[in-house]
XYZ file of C-alpha atoms in Angstrom:
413
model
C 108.454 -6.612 -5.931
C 105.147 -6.981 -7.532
C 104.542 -10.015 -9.223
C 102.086 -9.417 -12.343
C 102.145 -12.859 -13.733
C 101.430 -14.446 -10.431
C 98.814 -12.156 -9.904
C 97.325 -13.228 -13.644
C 97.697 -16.824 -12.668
C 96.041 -16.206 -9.349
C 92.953 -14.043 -10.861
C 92.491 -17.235 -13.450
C 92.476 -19.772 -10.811
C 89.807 -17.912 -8.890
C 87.716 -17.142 -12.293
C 87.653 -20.932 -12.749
C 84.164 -20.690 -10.000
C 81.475 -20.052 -11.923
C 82.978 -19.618 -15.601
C 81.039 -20.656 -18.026
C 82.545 -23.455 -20.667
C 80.231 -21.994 -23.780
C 82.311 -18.556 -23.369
C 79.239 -16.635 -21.663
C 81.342 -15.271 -18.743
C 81.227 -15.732 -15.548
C 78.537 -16.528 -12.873
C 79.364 -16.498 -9.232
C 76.536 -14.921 -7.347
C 76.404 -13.981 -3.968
C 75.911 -16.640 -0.875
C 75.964 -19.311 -4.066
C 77.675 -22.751 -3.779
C 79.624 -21.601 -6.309
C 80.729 -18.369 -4.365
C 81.262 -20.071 -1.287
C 83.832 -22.263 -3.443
C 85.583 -19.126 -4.586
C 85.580 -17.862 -1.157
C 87.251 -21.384 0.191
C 89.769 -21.005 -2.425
C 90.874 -17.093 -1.611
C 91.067 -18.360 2.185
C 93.435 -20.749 1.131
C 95.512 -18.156 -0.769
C 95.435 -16.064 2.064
C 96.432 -18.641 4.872
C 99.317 -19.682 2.798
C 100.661 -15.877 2.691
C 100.440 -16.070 6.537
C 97.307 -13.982 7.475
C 94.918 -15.261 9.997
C 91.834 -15.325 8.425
C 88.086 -15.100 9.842
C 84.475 -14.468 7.914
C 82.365 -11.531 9.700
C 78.433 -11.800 10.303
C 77.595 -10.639 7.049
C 80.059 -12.972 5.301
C 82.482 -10.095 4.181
C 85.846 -12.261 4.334
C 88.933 -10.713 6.739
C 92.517 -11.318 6.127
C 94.880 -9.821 8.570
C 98.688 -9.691 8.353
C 99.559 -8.046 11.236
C 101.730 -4.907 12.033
C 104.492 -4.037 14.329
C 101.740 -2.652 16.451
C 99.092 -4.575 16.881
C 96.826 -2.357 18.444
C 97.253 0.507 15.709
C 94.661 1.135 13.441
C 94.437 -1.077 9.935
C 95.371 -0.185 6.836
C 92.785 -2.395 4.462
C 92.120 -2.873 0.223
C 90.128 -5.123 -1.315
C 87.095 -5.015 -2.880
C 84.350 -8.025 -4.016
C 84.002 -11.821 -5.400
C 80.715 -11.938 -6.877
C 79.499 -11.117 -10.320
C 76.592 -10.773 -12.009
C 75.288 -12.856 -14.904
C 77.856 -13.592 -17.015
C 79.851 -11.054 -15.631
C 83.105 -10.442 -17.375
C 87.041 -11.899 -15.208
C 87.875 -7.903 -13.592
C 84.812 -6.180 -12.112
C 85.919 -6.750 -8.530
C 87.887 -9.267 -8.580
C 90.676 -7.794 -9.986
C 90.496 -5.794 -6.925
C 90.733 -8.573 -4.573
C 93.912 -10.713 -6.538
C 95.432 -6.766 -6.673
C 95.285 -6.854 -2.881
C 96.652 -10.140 -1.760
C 99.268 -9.865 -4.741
C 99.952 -6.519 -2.463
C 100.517 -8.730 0.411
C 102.532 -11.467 -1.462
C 105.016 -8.856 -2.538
C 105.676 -7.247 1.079
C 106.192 -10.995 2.136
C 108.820 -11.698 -0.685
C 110.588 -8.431 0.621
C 109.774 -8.972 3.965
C 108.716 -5.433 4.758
C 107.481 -5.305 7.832
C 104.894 -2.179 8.046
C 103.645 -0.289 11.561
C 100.210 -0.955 10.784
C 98.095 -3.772 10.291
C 96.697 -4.244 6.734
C 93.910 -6.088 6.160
C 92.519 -7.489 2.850
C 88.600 -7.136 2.655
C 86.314 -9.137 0.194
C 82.836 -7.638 0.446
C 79.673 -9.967 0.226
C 77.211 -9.357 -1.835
C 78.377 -5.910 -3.753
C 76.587 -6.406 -6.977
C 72.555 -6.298 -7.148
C 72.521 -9.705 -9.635
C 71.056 -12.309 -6.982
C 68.813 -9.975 -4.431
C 68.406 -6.539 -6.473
C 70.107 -4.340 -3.538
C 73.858 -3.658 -3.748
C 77.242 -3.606 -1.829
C 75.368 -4.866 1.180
C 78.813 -6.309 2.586
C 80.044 -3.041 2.760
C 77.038 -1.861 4.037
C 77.147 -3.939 7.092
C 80.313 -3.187 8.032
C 79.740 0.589 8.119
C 76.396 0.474 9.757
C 74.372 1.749 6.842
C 72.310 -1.092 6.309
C 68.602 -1.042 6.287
C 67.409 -4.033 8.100
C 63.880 -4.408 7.946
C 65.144 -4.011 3.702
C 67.415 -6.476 3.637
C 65.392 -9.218 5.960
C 62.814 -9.253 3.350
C 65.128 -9.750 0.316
C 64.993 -12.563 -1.933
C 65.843 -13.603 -5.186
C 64.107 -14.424 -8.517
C 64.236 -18.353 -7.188
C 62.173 -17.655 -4.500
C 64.961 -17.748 -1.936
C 65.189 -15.120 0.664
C 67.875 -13.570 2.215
C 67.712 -14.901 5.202
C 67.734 -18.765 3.578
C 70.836 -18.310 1.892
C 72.670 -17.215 5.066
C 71.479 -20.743 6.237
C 73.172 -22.372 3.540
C 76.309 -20.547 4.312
C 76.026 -21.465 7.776
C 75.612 -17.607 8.660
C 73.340 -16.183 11.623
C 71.028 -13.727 9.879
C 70.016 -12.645 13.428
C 73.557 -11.582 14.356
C 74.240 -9.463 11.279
C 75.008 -6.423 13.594
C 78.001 -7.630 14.563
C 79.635 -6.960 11.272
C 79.465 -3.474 12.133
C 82.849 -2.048 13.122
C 83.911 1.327 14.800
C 86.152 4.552 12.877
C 88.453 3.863 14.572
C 89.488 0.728 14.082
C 90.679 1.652 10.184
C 93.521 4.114 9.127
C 92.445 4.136 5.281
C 91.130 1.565 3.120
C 92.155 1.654 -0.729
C 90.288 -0.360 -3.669
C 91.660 -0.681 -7.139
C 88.894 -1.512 -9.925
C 88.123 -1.452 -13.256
C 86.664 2.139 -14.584
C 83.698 0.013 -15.871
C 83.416 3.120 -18.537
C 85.431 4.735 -21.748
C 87.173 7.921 -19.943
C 90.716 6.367 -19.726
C 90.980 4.501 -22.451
C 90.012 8.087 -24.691
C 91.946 9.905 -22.391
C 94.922 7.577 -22.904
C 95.531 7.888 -18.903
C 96.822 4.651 -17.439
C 95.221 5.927 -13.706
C 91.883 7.134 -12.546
C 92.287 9.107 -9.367
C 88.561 9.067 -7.872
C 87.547 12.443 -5.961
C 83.430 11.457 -5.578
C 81.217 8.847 -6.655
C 77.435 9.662 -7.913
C 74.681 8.381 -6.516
C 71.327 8.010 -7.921
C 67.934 8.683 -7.361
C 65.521 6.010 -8.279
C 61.567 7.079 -8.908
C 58.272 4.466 -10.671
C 56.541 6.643 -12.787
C 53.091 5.019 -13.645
C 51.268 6.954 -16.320
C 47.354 6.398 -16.855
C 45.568 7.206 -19.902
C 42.514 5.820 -21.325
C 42.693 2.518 -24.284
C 40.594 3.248 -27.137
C 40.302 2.275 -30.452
C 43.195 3.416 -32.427
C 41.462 3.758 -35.794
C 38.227 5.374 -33.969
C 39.488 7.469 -32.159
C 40.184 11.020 -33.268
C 43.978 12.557 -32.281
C 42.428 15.507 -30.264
C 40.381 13.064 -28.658
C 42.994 10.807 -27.053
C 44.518 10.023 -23.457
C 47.377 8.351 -24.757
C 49.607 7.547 -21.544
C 52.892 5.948 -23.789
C 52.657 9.329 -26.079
C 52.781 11.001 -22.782
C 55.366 8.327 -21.213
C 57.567 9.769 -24.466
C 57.683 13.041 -23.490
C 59.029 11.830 -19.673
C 61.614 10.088 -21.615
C 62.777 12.709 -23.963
C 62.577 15.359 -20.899
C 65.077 13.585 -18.741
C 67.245 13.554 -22.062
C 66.972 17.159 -22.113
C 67.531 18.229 -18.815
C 70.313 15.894 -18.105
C 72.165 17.181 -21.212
C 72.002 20.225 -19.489
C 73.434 19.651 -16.423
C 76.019 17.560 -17.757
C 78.875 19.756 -17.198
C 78.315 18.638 -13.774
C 78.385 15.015 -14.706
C 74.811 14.629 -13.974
C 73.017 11.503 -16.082
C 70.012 10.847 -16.617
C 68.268 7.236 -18.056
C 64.787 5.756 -18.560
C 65.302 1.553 -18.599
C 62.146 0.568 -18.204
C 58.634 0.888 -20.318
C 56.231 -1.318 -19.887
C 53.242 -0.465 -21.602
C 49.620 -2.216 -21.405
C 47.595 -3.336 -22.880
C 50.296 -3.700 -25.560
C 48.517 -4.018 -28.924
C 48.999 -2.348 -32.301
C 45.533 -1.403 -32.463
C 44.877 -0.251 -29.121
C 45.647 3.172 -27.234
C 47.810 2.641 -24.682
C 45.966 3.447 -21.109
C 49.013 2.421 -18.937
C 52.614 3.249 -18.979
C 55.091 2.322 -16.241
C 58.530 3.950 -16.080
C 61.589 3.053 -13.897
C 64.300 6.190 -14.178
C 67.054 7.377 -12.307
C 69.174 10.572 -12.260
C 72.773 10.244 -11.176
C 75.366 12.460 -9.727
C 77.841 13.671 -7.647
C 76.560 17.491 -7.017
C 73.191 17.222 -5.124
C 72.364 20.770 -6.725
C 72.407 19.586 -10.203
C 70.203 16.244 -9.365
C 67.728 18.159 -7.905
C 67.640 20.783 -10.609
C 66.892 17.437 -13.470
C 64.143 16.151 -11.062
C 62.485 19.535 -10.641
C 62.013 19.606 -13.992
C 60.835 16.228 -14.523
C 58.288 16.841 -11.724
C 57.247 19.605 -13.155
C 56.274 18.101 -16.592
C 54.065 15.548 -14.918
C 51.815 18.344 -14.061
C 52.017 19.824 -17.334
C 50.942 16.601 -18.802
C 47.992 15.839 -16.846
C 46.395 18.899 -17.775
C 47.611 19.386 -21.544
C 47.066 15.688 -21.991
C 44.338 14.410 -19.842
C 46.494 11.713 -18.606
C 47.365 10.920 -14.712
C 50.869 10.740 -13.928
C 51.784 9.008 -10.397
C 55.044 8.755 -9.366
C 57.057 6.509 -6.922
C 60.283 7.752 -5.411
C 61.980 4.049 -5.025
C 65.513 5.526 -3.322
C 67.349 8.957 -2.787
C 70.998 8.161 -2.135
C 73.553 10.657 -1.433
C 76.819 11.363 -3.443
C 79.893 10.583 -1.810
C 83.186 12.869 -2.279
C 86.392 10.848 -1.243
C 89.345 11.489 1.084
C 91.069 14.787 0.266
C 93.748 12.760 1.810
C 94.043 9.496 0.063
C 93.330 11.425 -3.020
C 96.416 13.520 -2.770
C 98.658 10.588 -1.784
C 97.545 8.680 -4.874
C 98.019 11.926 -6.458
C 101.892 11.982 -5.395
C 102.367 8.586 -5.631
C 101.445 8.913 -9.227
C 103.899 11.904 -10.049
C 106.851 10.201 -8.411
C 106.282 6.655 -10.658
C 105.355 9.246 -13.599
C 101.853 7.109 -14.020
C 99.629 9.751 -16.150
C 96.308 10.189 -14.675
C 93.652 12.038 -14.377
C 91.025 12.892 -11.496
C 87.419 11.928 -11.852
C 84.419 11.107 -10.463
C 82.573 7.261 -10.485
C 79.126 6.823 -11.928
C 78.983 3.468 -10.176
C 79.018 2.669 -6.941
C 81.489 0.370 -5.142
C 81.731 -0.739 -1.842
C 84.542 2.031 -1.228
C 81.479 5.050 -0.886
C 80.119 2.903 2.046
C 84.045 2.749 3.828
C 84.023 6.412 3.128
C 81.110 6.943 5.952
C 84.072 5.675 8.173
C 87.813 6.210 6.955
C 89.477 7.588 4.448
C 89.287 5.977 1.661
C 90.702 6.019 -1.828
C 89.608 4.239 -5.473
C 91.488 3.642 -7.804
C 90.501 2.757 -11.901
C 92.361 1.355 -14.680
C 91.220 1.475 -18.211
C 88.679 -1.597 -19.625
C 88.625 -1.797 -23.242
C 85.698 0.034 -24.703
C 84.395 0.929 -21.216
C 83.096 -2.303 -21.284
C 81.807 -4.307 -17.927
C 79.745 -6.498 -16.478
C 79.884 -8.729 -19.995
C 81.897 -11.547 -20.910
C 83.738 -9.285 -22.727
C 85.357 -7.470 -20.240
C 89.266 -7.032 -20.473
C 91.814 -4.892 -19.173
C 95.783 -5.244 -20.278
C 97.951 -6.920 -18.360
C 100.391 -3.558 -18.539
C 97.100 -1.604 -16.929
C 96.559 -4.161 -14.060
C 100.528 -3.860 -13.138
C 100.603 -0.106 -13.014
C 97.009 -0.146 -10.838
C 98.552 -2.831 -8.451
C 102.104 -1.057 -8.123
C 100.143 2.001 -7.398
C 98.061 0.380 -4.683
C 100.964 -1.503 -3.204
C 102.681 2.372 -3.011
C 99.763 3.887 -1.791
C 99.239 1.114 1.224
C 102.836 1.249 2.416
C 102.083 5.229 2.421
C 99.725 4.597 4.952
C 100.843 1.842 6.459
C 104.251 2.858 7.625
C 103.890 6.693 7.899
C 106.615 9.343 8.160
């Protein structure tokens, strides 16, 4: 049986790496002394449930306990280790202690499944240390961008590539964390919602059907400085005045489309020259659009596009923008998503189905398997803050339902 306190014991005794005595969360970045302590730790766990443990090219950590057939595909959950600044105790690694608790319990009751199952801690899922995002998972599913990642580094000054060093990992044989279709049945991850829906929805499960993506453009906008007391209002080529109207439009339009779950955010302005008394000549913008339905993004960003023109001519203004990414939404296995589903109705867990406005490293296993995601509620929606808590009673119902969903797969009718 699932142990809930063990599992609460084992989360804390991970969150020890990296938490932060003052009460401002926790730190444990990617490739990071401190993560590589974390990781050392979780090995330990692992080897002492049995599971032969190995760490792939990327550093994505492998656990395997091993099925009545060996050569059968594997059944594998898990999810990340690293946080971002001050990062709150259950974005990811909640995931992780969910999974080997998983294993612990099949041990206790010595269930013995057909398939393998292996537990999977992603490197490098969160953007904190390089600025790029479930890379781990990335690697593994071949959807990595190499020439991208090689020239990664972080705010230090240290690349990529250096930090690999320090982790005694082969930067140069990063391929070989790829790994074929075929070789996975299904792979499950429980986490967090990281948002409010549950907890106002008073569901205790969050079946996920797709997870939005977003698209990422630099808008610069280039006006002319002036004297502001000088200069006459019909006169002026104010870029931030323009650099409003950007802002308020992808308000608009986004509240349009957002029966279709579409968002829309603007959360960065930096304007120049930056005094009171001085027109501002030069606005730059960072927005993205996020969704699951590609139809709806590109409806938000037509009309977006379409105001830049407008502005240069009713304003006088120059409006150049940067598309930084396009990423694709991903929709999730019909399959998995109907065995939570089940598994759900027969433990009477209420739930609900719903998409992810974050991504997690479970879109990128979805290029390859089938693959299902599961949330609990977080008070307040709250994430990635030291403030970050979700009930004990949540966690045991997510985990139960992930242990019921792996043995689904893992020993099939």
């Amino acid at each position: 049986m699932m142990n809930v306190q063990r599992l609460m014991v084992t989360m804390s005794r991970i969150n020890q790496y990296g938490l932060d005595k003052q009460g401002k969360g926790i730190t444990r970045l990617a490739y990071t002394s401190t993560y590589e302590q974390a990781m050392n730790e979780f090995i330990r766990l692992c080897e002492a449930e049995q599971m032969s443990v190995r760490v792939d090219a990327f550093g994505n950590l492998i656990a395997r306990r091993e099925g009545r057939n060996p050569e059968l595909p594997v059944v594998a959950l898990g999810s990340h280790m690293d946080t971002v600044n001050h990062g709150g105790e259950y974005d990811g690694t909640l995931g992780v202690i969910a999974a080997l608790e998983v294993i612990s319990s099949l041990n206790e009751d010595q269930i013995e499944t057909v398939h393998p199952i292996e537990l999977i801690v992603f490197a490098c899922e969160e953007s904190a240390r390089f600025g790029a995002s479930t890379l781990g998972s990335k690697a593994m599913t071949g959807g990595l961008d190499l020439y991208f990642v090689s020239n990664l580094r972080d705010k230090n000054g240290i690349t990529i590539q250096q930090a690999f060093r320090d982790m005694s990992i082969d930067f140069q044989e990063i391929g070989k964390a790829i790994r074929k279709p075929s070789e996975f049945k299904a792979f499950l991850e429980l986490h967090i919602e990281q948002g409010p829906v549950l907890e106002l929805q008073q569901k205790q499960i969050g079946i996920v059907t797709g997870i939005a993506s977003p698209s990422r453009l630099q808008v610069h906008v280039k006006g002319k400085s002036s004297h502001s007391g000088t200069t006459p209002m019909n006169m002026r080529q104010d870029a931030l005045a323009a650099a409003a109207e950007i802002i308020l439009e992808v308000e608009r339009v986004a509240k349009e489309e957002a029966a279709f779950g579409t968002v829309g955010t603007v959360g960065v302005c930096i304007v120049q020259p930056g005094a009171m008394n001085i027109i501002p000549d030069s606005v730059i913008l960072q927005l993205e659009v996020r969704g699951t339905s590609e139809q709806s993004k590109s409806n938000v960003l037509d009309e977006i596009f379409r105001l830049f023109r407008d502005l240069e001519q009713r304003r006088g203004v120059v409006v150049e923008p940067e598309v930084l990414n396009v990423e694709r939404p991903v929709l999730l296995s019909k399959e998995a998503i109907a065995a939570l589903t089940d598994c759900c109705e027969q433990r009477d867990y209420s739930y609900i189905h719903m998409v992810s406005g974050a991504g997690h490293d479970a879109m990128n296993m979805a290029q390859i398997c089938p693959t299902g995601l599961i949330f609990i509620p977080c008070r307040e929606g709250l994430s990635h803050h030291p403030d970050e808590f979700a009930s004990v009673e949540d966690i045991e119902v997510g985990a139960k339902l992930l242990r019921e969903a792996v043995l689904r797969f893992a020993i099939p009718l």
